[in-house]
Amino acid sequence: MKCDDDAFLDIDAVVDDLLAGPVVGVYWGHVMAQVEPNRDRSDKYFVPADVFSMEYYPPYARGMAYVLSEDLVRPLGNALHSGRLDPFPYREDVSVGLYL
């Protein structure tokens, strides 16, 4: 689980939700869809078009809090560590959606 330090979670509800689903292939959180990359150079969330040229990001769980099951975390970490996967340094939550 990744959670921002200023987020408040109902841990019991999160656990109940996670236990009700599968144990592998879990990417849990508040999923965002059809979010346009920010092209405003003065904004902290700016992403250059030459780095990400698509009109919308793929679906991703908002960075406030999300969960990945170990079967997703391990290969993702290995791919980033080995250089088989290029880091997307602009938005951590979007990057997870891109990698998956």
PDB file of C-alpha atoms in Angstrom:
ATOM      1  CA  MET A   1       0.000   0.000   0.000  1.00  0.00           C
ATOM      2  CA  LYS A   2       1.125   3.516  -0.806  1.00  0.00           C
ATOM      3  CA  CYS A   3      -0.595   6.288   1.106  1.00  0.00           C
ATOM      4  CA  ASP A   4       0.097  10.010   1.367  1.00  0.00           C
ATOM      5  CA  ASP A   5       1.007  11.237   4.826  1.00  0.00           C
ATOM      6  CA  ASP A   6      -1.905  13.688   4.782  1.00  0.00           C
ATOM      7  CA  ALA A   7      -4.545  11.118   3.762  1.00  0.00           C
ATOM      8  CA  PHE A   8      -7.118   9.660   6.119  1.00  0.00           C
ATOM      9  CA  LEU A   9      -8.192   6.097   5.359  1.00  0.00           C
ATOM     10  CA  ASP A  10     -10.811   3.852   6.862  1.00  0.00           C
ATOM     11  CA  ILE A  11      -8.405   0.922   7.204  1.00  0.00           C
ATOM     12  CA  ASP A  12     -11.167  -1.529   8.144  1.00  0.00           C
ATOM     13  CA  ALA A  13     -13.047  -0.671   4.941  1.00  0.00           C
ATOM     14  CA  VAL A  14      -9.874  -0.971   2.854  1.00  0.00           C
ATOM     15  CA  VAL A  15      -9.093  -4.385   4.345  1.00  0.00           C
ATOM     16  CA  ASP A  16     -12.683  -5.574   3.838  1.00  0.00           C
ATOM     17  CA  ASP A  17     -12.585  -4.432   0.215  1.00  0.00           C
ATOM     18  CA  LEU A  18      -9.247  -6.104  -0.453  1.00  0.00           C
ATOM     19  CA  LEU A  19     -10.225  -9.377   1.241  1.00  0.00           C
ATOM     20  CA  ALA A  20     -13.411  -9.555  -0.857  1.00  0.00           C
ATOM     21  CA  GLY A  21     -11.436  -9.671  -4.104  1.00  0.00           C
ATOM     22  CA  PRO A  22      -8.679 -11.705  -5.722  1.00  0.00           C
ATOM     23  CA  VAL A  23      -5.253 -12.064  -4.107  1.00  0.00           C
ATOM     24  CA  VAL A  24      -3.236 -11.639  -7.312  1.00  0.00           C
ATOM     25  CA  GLY A  25      -3.326  -8.932  -9.963  1.00  0.00           C
ATOM     26  CA  VAL A  26      -4.624  -6.375  -7.460  1.00  0.00           C
ATOM     27  CA  TYR A  27      -4.398  -2.698  -8.359  1.00  0.00           C
ATOM     28  CA  TRP A  28      -6.780  -1.066  -5.910  1.00  0.00           C
ATOM     29  CA  GLY A  29      -7.637   2.584  -5.364  1.00  0.00           C
ATOM     30  CA  HIS A  30      -9.684   5.485  -6.698  1.00  0.00           C
ATOM     31  CA  VAL A  31      -9.182   4.932 -10.423  1.00  0.00           C
ATOM     32  CA  MET A  32      -9.008   7.960 -12.670  1.00  0.00           C
ATOM     33  CA  ALA A  33      -9.801   7.687 -16.382  1.00  0.00           C
ATOM     34  CA  GLN A  34      -9.568  10.063 -19.338  1.00  0.00           C
ATOM     35  CA  VAL A  35      -7.268  12.456 -17.507  1.00  0.00           C
ATOM     36  CA  GLU A  36      -5.425  14.787 -19.846  1.00  0.00           C
ATOM     37  CA  PRO A  37      -1.730  15.440 -19.258  1.00  0.00           C
ATOM     38  CA  ASN A  38      -1.047  18.942 -17.958  1.00  0.00           C
ATOM     39  CA  ARG A  39       0.667  21.003 -20.662  1.00  0.00           C
ATOM     40  CA  ASP A  40       0.974  24.209 -18.621  1.00  0.00           C
ATOM     41  CA  ARG A  41       4.736  24.744 -18.196  1.00  0.00           C
ATOM     42  CA  SER A  42       4.204  26.805 -15.031  1.00  0.00           C
ATOM     43  CA  ASP A  43       2.325  23.995 -13.244  1.00  0.00           C
ATOM     44  CA  LYS A  44       4.123  21.479 -11.016  1.00  0.00           C
ATOM     45  CA  TYR A  45       2.287  18.648 -12.810  1.00  0.00           C
ATOM     46  CA  PHE A  46       3.482  19.728 -16.272  1.00  0.00           C
ATOM     47  CA  VAL A  47       4.323  16.844 -18.626  1.00  0.00           C
ATOM     48  CA  PRO A  48       6.000  17.663 -21.947  1.00  0.00           C
ATOM     49  CA  ALA A  49       4.272  16.312 -25.060  1.00  0.00           C
ATOM     50  CA  ASP A  50       7.549  14.805 -26.261  1.00  0.00           C
ATOM     51  CA  VAL A  51       7.616  12.654 -23.108  1.00  0.00           C
ATOM     52  CA  PHE A  52       3.948  11.626 -23.192  1.00  0.00           C
ATOM     53  CA  SER A  53       2.171  12.454 -26.442  1.00  0.00           C
ATOM     54  CA  MET A  54      -1.172  10.691 -25.980  1.00  0.00           C
ATOM     55  CA  GLU A  55      -4.337  12.725 -25.369  1.00  0.00           C
ATOM     56  CA  TYR A  56      -5.157  10.914 -22.112  1.00  0.00           C
ATOM     57  CA  TYR A  57      -3.256   8.979 -19.477  1.00  0.00           C
ATOM     58  CA  PRO A  58      -4.190   5.321 -19.132  1.00  0.00           C
ATOM     59  CA  PRO A  59      -6.422   4.598 -16.130  1.00  0.00           C
ATOM     60  CA  TYR A  60      -4.509   4.946 -12.872  1.00  0.00           C
ATOM     61  CA  ALA A  61      -5.247   4.956  -9.153  1.00  0.00           C
ATOM     62  CA  ARG A  62      -4.946   8.410  -7.574  1.00  0.00           C
ATOM     63  CA  GLY A  63      -1.815   8.915  -5.554  1.00  0.00           C
ATOM     64  CA  MET A  64      -3.605   9.591  -2.278  1.00  0.00           C
ATOM     65  CA  ALA A  65      -3.688   5.842  -1.620  1.00  0.00           C
ATOM     66  CA  TYR A  66      -3.457   2.689  -3.673  1.00  0.00           C
ATOM     67  CA  VAL A  67      -2.550  -0.973  -3.295  1.00  0.00           C
ATOM     68  CA  LEU A  68      -0.614  -3.316  -5.552  1.00  0.00           C
ATOM     69  CA  SER A  69      -0.407  -7.042  -4.891  1.00  0.00           C
ATOM     70  CA  GLU A  70       3.059  -8.552  -4.538  1.00  0.00           C
ATOM     71  CA  ASP A  71       2.792 -10.359  -7.877  1.00  0.00           C
ATOM     72  CA  LEU A  72       2.679  -6.913  -9.533  1.00  0.00           C
ATOM     73  CA  VAL A  73       5.180  -5.129  -7.283  1.00  0.00           C
ATOM     74  CA  ARG A  74       8.053  -7.570  -7.646  1.00  0.00           C
ATOM     75  CA  PRO A  75       8.272  -7.647 -11.481  1.00  0.00           C
ATOM     76  CA  LEU A  76       7.635  -3.899 -11.664  1.00  0.00           C
ATOM     77  CA  GLY A  77      10.462  -3.199  -9.217  1.00  0.00           C
ATOM     78  CA  ASN A  78      12.780  -5.619 -11.003  1.00  0.00           C
ATOM     79  CA  ALA A  79      12.031  -4.063 -14.402  1.00  0.00           C
ATOM     80  CA  LEU A  80      12.702  -0.548 -13.114  1.00  0.00           C
ATOM     81  CA  HIS A  81      15.858  -1.615 -11.275  1.00  0.00           C
ATOM     82  CA  SER A  82      17.285  -3.494 -14.275  1.00  0.00           C
ATOM     83  CA  GLY A  83      16.486  -0.709 -16.748  1.00  0.00           C
ATOM     84  CA  ARG A  84      14.027  -2.828 -18.770  1.00  0.00           C
ATOM     85  CA  LEU A  85      11.416  -0.203 -17.911  1.00  0.00           C
ATOM     86  CA  ASP A  86      12.096   3.515 -18.235  1.00  0.00           C
ATOM     87  CA  PRO A  87      11.015   5.625 -15.256  1.00  0.00           C
ATOM     88  CA  PHE A  88       8.245   8.174 -15.792  1.00  0.00           C
ATOM     89  CA  PRO A  89       9.457  10.925 -13.423  1.00  0.00           C
ATOM     90  CA  TYR A  90       6.540  13.329 -13.676  1.00  0.00           C
ATOM     91  CA  ARG A  91       3.681  11.853 -11.654  1.00  0.00           C
ATOM     92  CA  GLU A  92       4.161   8.842  -9.426  1.00  0.00           C
ATOM     93  CA  ASP A  93       0.508   7.754  -9.502  1.00  0.00           C
ATOM     94  CA  VAL A  94       0.274   8.086 -13.286  1.00  0.00           C
ATOM     95  CA  SER A  95       3.548   6.206 -13.670  1.00  0.00           C
ATOM     96  CA  VAL A  96       2.104   3.100 -11.989  1.00  0.00           C
ATOM     97  CA  GLY A  97      -0.832   3.144 -14.414  1.00  0.00           C
ATOM     98  CA  LEU A  98       1.596   3.490 -17.329  1.00  0.00           C
ATOM     99  CA  TYR A  99       3.761   0.611 -16.128  1.00  0.00           C
ATOM    100  CA  LEU A 100       0.863  -1.755 -15.637  1.00  0.00           C
TER     101      LEU A 100
END
